[in-house]
GROMACS .gro file of C-alpha atoms in nm:
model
  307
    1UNK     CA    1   0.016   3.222   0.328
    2UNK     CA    2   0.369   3.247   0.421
    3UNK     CA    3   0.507   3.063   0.075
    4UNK     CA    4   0.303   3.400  -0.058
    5UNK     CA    5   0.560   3.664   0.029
    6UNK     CA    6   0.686   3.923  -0.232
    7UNK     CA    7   1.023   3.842  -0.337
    8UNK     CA    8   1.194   3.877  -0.710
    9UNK     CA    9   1.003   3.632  -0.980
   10UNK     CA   10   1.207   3.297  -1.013
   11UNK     CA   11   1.390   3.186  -1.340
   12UNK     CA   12   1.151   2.919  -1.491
   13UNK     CA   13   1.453   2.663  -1.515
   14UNK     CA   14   1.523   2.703  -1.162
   15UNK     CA   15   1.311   2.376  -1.096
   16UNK     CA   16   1.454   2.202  -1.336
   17UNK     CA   17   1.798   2.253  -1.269
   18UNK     CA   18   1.726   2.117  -0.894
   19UNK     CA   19   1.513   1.827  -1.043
   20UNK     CA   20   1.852   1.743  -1.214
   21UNK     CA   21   2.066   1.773  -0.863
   22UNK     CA   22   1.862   1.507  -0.724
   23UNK     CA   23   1.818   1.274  -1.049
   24UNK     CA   24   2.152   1.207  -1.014
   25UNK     CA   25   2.174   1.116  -0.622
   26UNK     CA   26   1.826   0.902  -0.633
   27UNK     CA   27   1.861   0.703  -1.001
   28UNK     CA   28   1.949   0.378  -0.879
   29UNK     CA   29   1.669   0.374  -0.660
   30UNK     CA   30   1.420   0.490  -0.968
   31UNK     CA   31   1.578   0.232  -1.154
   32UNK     CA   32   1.500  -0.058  -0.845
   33UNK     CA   33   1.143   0.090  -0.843
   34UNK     CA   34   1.124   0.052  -1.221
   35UNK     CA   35   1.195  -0.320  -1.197
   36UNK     CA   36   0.990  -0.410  -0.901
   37UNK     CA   37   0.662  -0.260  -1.107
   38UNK     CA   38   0.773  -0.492  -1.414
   39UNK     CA   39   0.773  -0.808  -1.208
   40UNK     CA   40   0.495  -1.045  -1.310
   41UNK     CA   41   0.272  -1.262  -1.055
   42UNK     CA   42   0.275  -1.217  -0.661
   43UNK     CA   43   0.560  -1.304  -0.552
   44UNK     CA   44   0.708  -1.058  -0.300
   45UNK     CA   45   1.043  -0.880  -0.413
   46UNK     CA   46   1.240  -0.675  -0.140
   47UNK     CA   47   1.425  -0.350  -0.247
   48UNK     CA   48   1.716  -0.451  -0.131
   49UNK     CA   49   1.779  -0.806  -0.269
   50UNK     CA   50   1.629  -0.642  -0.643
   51UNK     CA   51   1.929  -0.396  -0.615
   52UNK     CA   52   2.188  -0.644  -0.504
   53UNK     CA   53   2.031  -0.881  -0.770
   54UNK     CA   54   2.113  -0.624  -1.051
   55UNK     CA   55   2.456  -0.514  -0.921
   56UNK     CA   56   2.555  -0.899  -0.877
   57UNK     CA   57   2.418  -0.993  -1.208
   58UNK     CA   58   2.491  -0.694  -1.431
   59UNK     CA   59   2.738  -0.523  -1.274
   60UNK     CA   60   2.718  -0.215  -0.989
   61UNK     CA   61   2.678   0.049  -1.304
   62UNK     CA   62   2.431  -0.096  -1.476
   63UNK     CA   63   2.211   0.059  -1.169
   64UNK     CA   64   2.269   0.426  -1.339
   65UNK     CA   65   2.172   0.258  -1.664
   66UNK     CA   66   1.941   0.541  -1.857
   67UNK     CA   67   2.082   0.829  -1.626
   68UNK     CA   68   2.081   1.054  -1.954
   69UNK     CA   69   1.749   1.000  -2.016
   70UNK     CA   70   1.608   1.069  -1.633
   71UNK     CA   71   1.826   1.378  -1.700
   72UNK     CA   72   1.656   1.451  -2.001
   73UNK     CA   73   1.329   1.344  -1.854
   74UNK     CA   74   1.365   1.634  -1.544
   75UNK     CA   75   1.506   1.848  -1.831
   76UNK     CA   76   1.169   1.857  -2.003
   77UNK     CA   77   0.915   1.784  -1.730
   78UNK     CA   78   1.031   1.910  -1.425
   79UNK     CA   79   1.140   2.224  -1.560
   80UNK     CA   80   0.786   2.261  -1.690
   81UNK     CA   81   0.609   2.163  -1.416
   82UNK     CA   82   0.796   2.368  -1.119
   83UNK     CA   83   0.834   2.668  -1.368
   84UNK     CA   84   0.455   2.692  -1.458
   85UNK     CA   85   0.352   2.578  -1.116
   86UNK     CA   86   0.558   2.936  -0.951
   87UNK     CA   87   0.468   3.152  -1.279
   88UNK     CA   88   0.052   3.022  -1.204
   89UNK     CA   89   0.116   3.060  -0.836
   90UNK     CA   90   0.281   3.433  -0.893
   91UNK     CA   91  -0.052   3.518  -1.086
   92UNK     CA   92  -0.304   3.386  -0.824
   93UNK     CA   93  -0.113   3.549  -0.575
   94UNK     CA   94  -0.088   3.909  -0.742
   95UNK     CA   95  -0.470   3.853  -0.786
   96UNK     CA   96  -0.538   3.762  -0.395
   97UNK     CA   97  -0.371   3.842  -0.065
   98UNK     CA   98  -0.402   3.477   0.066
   99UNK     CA   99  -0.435   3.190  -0.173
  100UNK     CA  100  -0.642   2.901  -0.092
  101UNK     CA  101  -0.554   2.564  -0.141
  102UNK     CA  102  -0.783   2.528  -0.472
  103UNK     CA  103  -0.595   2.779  -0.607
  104UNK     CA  104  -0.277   2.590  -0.519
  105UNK     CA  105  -0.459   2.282  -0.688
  106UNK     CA  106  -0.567   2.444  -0.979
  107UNK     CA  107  -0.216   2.590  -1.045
  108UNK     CA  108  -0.028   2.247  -0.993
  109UNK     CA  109  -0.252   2.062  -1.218
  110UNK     CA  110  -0.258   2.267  -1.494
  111UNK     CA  111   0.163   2.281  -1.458
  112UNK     CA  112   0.129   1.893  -1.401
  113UNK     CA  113  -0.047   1.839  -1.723
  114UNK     CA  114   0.211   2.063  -1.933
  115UNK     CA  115   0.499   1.918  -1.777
  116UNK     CA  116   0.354   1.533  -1.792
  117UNK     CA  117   0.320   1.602  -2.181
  118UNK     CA  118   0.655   1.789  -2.234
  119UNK     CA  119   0.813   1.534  -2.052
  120UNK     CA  120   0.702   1.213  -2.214
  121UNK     CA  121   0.935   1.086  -2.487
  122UNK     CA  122   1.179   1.136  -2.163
  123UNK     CA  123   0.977   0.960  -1.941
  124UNK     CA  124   0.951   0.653  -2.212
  125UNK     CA  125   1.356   0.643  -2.293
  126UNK     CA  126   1.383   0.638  -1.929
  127UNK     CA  127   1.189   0.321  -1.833
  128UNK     CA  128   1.280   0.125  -2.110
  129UNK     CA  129   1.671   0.182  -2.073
  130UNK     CA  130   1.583   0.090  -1.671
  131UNK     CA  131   1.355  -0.194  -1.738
  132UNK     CA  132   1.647  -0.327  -2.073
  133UNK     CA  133   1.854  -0.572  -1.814
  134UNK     CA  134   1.528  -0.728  -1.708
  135UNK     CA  135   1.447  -0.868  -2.061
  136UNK     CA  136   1.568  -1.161  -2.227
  137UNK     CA  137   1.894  -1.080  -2.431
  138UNK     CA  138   1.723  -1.112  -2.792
  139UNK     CA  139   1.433  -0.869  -2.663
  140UNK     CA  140   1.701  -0.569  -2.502
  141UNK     CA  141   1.673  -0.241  -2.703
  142UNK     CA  142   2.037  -0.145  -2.613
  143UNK     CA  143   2.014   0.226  -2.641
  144UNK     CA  144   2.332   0.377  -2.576
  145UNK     CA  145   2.160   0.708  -2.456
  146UNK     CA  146   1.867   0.918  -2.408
  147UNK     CA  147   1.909   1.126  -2.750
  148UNK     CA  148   1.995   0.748  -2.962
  149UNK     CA  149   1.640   0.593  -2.787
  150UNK     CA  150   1.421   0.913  -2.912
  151UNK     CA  151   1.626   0.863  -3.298
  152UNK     CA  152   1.543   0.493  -3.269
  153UNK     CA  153   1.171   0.500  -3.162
  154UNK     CA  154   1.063   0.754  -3.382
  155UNK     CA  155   1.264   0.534  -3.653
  156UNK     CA  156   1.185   0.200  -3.536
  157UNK     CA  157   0.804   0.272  -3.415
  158UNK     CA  158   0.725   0.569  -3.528
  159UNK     CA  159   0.709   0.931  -3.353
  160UNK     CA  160   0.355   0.802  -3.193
  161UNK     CA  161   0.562   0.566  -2.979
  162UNK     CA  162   0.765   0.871  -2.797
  163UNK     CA  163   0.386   0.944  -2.648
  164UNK     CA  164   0.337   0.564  -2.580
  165UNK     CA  165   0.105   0.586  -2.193
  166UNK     CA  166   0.074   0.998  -2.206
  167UNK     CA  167  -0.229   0.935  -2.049
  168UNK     CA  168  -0.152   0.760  -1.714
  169UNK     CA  169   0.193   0.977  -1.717
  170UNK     CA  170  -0.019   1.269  -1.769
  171UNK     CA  171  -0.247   1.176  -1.489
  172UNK     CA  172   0.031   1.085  -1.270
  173UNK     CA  173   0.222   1.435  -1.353
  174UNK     CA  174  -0.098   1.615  -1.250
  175UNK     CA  175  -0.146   1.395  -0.919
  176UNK     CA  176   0.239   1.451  -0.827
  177UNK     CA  177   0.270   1.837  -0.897
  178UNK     CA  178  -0.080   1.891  -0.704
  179UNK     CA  179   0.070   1.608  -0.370
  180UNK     CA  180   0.394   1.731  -0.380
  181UNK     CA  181   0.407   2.110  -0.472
  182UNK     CA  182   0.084   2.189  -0.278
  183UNK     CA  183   0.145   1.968   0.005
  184UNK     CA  184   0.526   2.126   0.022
  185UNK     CA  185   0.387   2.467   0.040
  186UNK     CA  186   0.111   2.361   0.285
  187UNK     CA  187   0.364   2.179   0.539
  188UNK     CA  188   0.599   2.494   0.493
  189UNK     CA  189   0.321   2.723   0.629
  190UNK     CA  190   0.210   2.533   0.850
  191UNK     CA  191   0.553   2.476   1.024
  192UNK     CA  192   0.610   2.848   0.996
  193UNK     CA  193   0.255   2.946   1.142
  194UNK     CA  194   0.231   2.725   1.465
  195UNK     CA  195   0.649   2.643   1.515
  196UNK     CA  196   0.883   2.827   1.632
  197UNK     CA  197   1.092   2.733   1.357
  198UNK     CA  198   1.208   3.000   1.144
  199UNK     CA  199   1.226   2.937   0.732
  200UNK     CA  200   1.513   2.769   0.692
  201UNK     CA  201   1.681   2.439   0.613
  202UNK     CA  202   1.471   2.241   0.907
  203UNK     CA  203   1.138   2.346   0.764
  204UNK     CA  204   1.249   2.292   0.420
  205UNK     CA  205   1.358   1.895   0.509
  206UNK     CA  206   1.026   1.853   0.698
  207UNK     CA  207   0.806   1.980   0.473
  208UNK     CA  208   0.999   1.762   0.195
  209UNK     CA  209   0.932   1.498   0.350
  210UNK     CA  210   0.561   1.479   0.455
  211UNK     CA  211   0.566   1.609   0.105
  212UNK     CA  212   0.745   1.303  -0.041
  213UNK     CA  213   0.511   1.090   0.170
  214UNK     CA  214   0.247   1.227  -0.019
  215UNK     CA  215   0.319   1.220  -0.339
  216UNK     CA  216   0.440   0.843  -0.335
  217UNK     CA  217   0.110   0.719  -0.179
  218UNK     CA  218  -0.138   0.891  -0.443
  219UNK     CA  219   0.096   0.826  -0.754
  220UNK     CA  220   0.167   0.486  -0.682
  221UNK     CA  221  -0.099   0.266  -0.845
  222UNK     CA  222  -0.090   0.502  -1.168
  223UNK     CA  223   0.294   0.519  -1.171
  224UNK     CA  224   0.247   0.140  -1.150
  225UNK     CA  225  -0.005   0.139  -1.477
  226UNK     CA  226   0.235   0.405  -1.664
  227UNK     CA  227   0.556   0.189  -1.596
  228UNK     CA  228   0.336  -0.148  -1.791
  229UNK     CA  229   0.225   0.073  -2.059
  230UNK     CA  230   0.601   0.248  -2.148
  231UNK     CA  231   0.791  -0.126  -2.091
  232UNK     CA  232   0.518  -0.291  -2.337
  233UNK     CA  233   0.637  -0.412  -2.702
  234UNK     CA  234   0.583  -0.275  -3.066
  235UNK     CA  235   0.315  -0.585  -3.047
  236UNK     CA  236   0.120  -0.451  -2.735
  237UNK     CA  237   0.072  -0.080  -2.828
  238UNK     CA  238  -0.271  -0.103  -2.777
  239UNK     CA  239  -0.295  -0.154  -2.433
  240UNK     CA  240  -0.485   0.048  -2.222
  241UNK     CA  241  -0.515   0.216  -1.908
  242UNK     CA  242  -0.846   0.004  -1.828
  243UNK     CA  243  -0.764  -0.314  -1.967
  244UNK     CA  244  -0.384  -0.317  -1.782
  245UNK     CA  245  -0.532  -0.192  -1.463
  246UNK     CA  246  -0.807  -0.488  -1.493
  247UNK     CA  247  -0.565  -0.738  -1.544
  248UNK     CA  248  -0.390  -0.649  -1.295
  249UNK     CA  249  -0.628  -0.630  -1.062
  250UNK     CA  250  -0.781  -0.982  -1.165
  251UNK     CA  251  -0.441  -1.172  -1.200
  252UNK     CA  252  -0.249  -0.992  -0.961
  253UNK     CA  253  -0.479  -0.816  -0.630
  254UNK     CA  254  -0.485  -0.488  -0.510
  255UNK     CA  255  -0.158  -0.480  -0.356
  256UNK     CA  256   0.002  -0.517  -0.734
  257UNK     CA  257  -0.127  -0.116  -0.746
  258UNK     CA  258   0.151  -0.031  -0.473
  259UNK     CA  259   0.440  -0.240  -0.607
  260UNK     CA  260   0.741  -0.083  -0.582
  261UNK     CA  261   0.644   0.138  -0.263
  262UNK     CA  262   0.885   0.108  -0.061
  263UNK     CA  263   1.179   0.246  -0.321
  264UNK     CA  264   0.918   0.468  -0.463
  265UNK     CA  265   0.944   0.648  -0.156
  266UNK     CA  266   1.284   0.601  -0.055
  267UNK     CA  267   1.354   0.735  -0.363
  268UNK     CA  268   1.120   1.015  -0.400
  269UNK     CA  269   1.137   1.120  -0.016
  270UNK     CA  270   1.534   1.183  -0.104
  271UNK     CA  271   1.383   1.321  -0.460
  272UNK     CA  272   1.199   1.560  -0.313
  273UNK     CA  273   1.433   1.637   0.018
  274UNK     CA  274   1.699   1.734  -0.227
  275UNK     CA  275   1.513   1.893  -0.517
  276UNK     CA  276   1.303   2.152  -0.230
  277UNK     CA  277   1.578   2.245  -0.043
  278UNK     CA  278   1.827   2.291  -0.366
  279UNK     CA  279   1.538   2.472  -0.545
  280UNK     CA  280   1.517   2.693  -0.229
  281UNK     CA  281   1.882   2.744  -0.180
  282UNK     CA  282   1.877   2.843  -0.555
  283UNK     CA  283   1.623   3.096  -0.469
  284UNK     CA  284   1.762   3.249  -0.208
  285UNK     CA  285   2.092   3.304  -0.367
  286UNK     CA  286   1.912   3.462  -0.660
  287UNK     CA  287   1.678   3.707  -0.413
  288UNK     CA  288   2.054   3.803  -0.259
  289UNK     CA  289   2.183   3.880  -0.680
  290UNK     CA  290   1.904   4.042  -0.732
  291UNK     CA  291   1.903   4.264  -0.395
  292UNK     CA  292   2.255   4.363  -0.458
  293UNK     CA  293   2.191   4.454  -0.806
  294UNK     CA  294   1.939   4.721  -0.683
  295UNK     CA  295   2.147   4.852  -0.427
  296UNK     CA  296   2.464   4.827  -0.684
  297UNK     CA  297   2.204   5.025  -0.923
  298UNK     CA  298   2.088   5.302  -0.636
  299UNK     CA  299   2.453   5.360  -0.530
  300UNK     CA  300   2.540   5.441  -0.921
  301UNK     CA  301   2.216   5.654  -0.973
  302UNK     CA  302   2.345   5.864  -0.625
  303UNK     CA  303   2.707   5.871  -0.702
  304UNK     CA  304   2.688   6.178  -0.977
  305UNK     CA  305   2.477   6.380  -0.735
  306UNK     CA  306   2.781   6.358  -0.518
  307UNK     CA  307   3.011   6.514  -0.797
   0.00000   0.00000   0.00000
């Protein structure tokens, strides 16, 4: 594969740290998603009029409301689940000239499941401080930021809470890692194998995207499920995957699964656009550090046999 060439190992946080980048330029989007997937019954809400709806009723910031905690939230998982995802991927790939696409699966669902579970008490902070303007005032938790929501859970519900849903946001880590890593890196190589486009910035956008595609059509009903779970009360704690995902069938259709789409994707297409080609240009600029460090390094060995 073409993704498979030899080139310096990458920093673990390097994923991460691009996850971050694109947190920032996508949150009010996430945050329009978020309240879309909370919305009872089925009546039809448009992207558009939800986001003007918030702006116009709590004010244009209050669409970055819980930015800390999405940082936190690609601080923990993201970083986990791009940085195991290369380290598994470097492994398979010292073990076998041309990895297959099991392998690729294999790798991105183990890394999904470690970052899913690193990245939970995040994950929770960040849909309730999304989801807070949507409640009555009496029932808003008011967090003033990510770190003050994990102090008041654990103190207020108890450390259990932070893991409130781990297993649909595991599940959902696993299904995003495997559709959006391994579809990234199969796009890439295919692009590169039968285009005449060279790697650069034009493959990386395409492949983000189809990638993005992806990834928003498989995660959707379980990032639907997740979002229930996290948003639910002290009083609902027992609510499970099954018993959510019934009622929602029963009350709501099958359509209820892909609430939220539309942002989901116009969010995560961006996401993913911006995290790839960030996490790529942070890549190359390292391979460049770390090839003039060697030659910096030869030229010093050299220079006393020139004395």
């Amino acid at each position: 594969m073409a993704t498979a060439a030899k080139k310096p190992p990458t920093p673990f946080y390097f994923g991460g740290a691009a996850s971050c980048v694109a947190a920032v330029v996508v949150h009010p989007f996430d945050l329009t998603k978020v309240r879309l997937q909370n919305m009872k019954g089925a009546g039809q809400h448009g992207m558009i009029t939800t986001m003007a709806s918030i702006a116009k009723k709590e004010g244009f910031l209050r669409l970055y409301a819980g930015l800390s905690a999405s940082l936190l939230r690609q601080a923990t998982y993201s970083t986990v689940r791009f940085g195991a995802y290369d380290k598994l991927k470097q492994y398979v790939t010292s073990r076998t000239e041309h990895p297959t696409v099991w392998h690729l699966l294999a790798c991105s669902s183990t890394a999904g499941a470690l970052g899913g579970a690193c990245g939970n008490p995040g994950d929770v902070i960040n849909v309730r401080m999304q989801n807070d303007g949507q409640l009555p005032p009496r029932q808003r938790r008011n967090y003033k930021h990510a770190l003050d929501g994990v102090i008041r859970m654990s103190r207020e519900e108890g450390v259990k809470s932070l893991f409130r849903g781990i297993g649909p946001n595991v599940n959902r880590a696993i299904l995003m890692t495997s559709s959006q890593c391994v579809s990234y890196d199969i796009f890439k190589d295919l692009l590169l194998g039968y285009t005449p486009l060279k790697d650069g910035l034009i493959v990386h956008f395409s492949s983000s995207v189809l990638a993005g595609l992806v990834a928003t059509t498989v995660c959707s009903p379980v990032d639907v499920i997740k979002t229930r779970i996290m948003t639910a009360g002290a009083a609902d704690h027992q609510m499970s995957s099954m018993s959510v995902m019934t009622q929602m069938y029963k009350n709501e259709g099958i359509a209820s699964f892909f609430k939220g789409w539309t942002p989901a994707f116009i969010r995560l297409g961006p996401q993913t656009i911006i995290t790839f080609v960030v996490l790529e240009q942070f890549k190359k600029w390292h391979t460049t550090w770390h090839e003039e460090r060697q030659h910096l390094s030869v030229a010093a060995a050299g220079a006393p046999n020139k004395l």
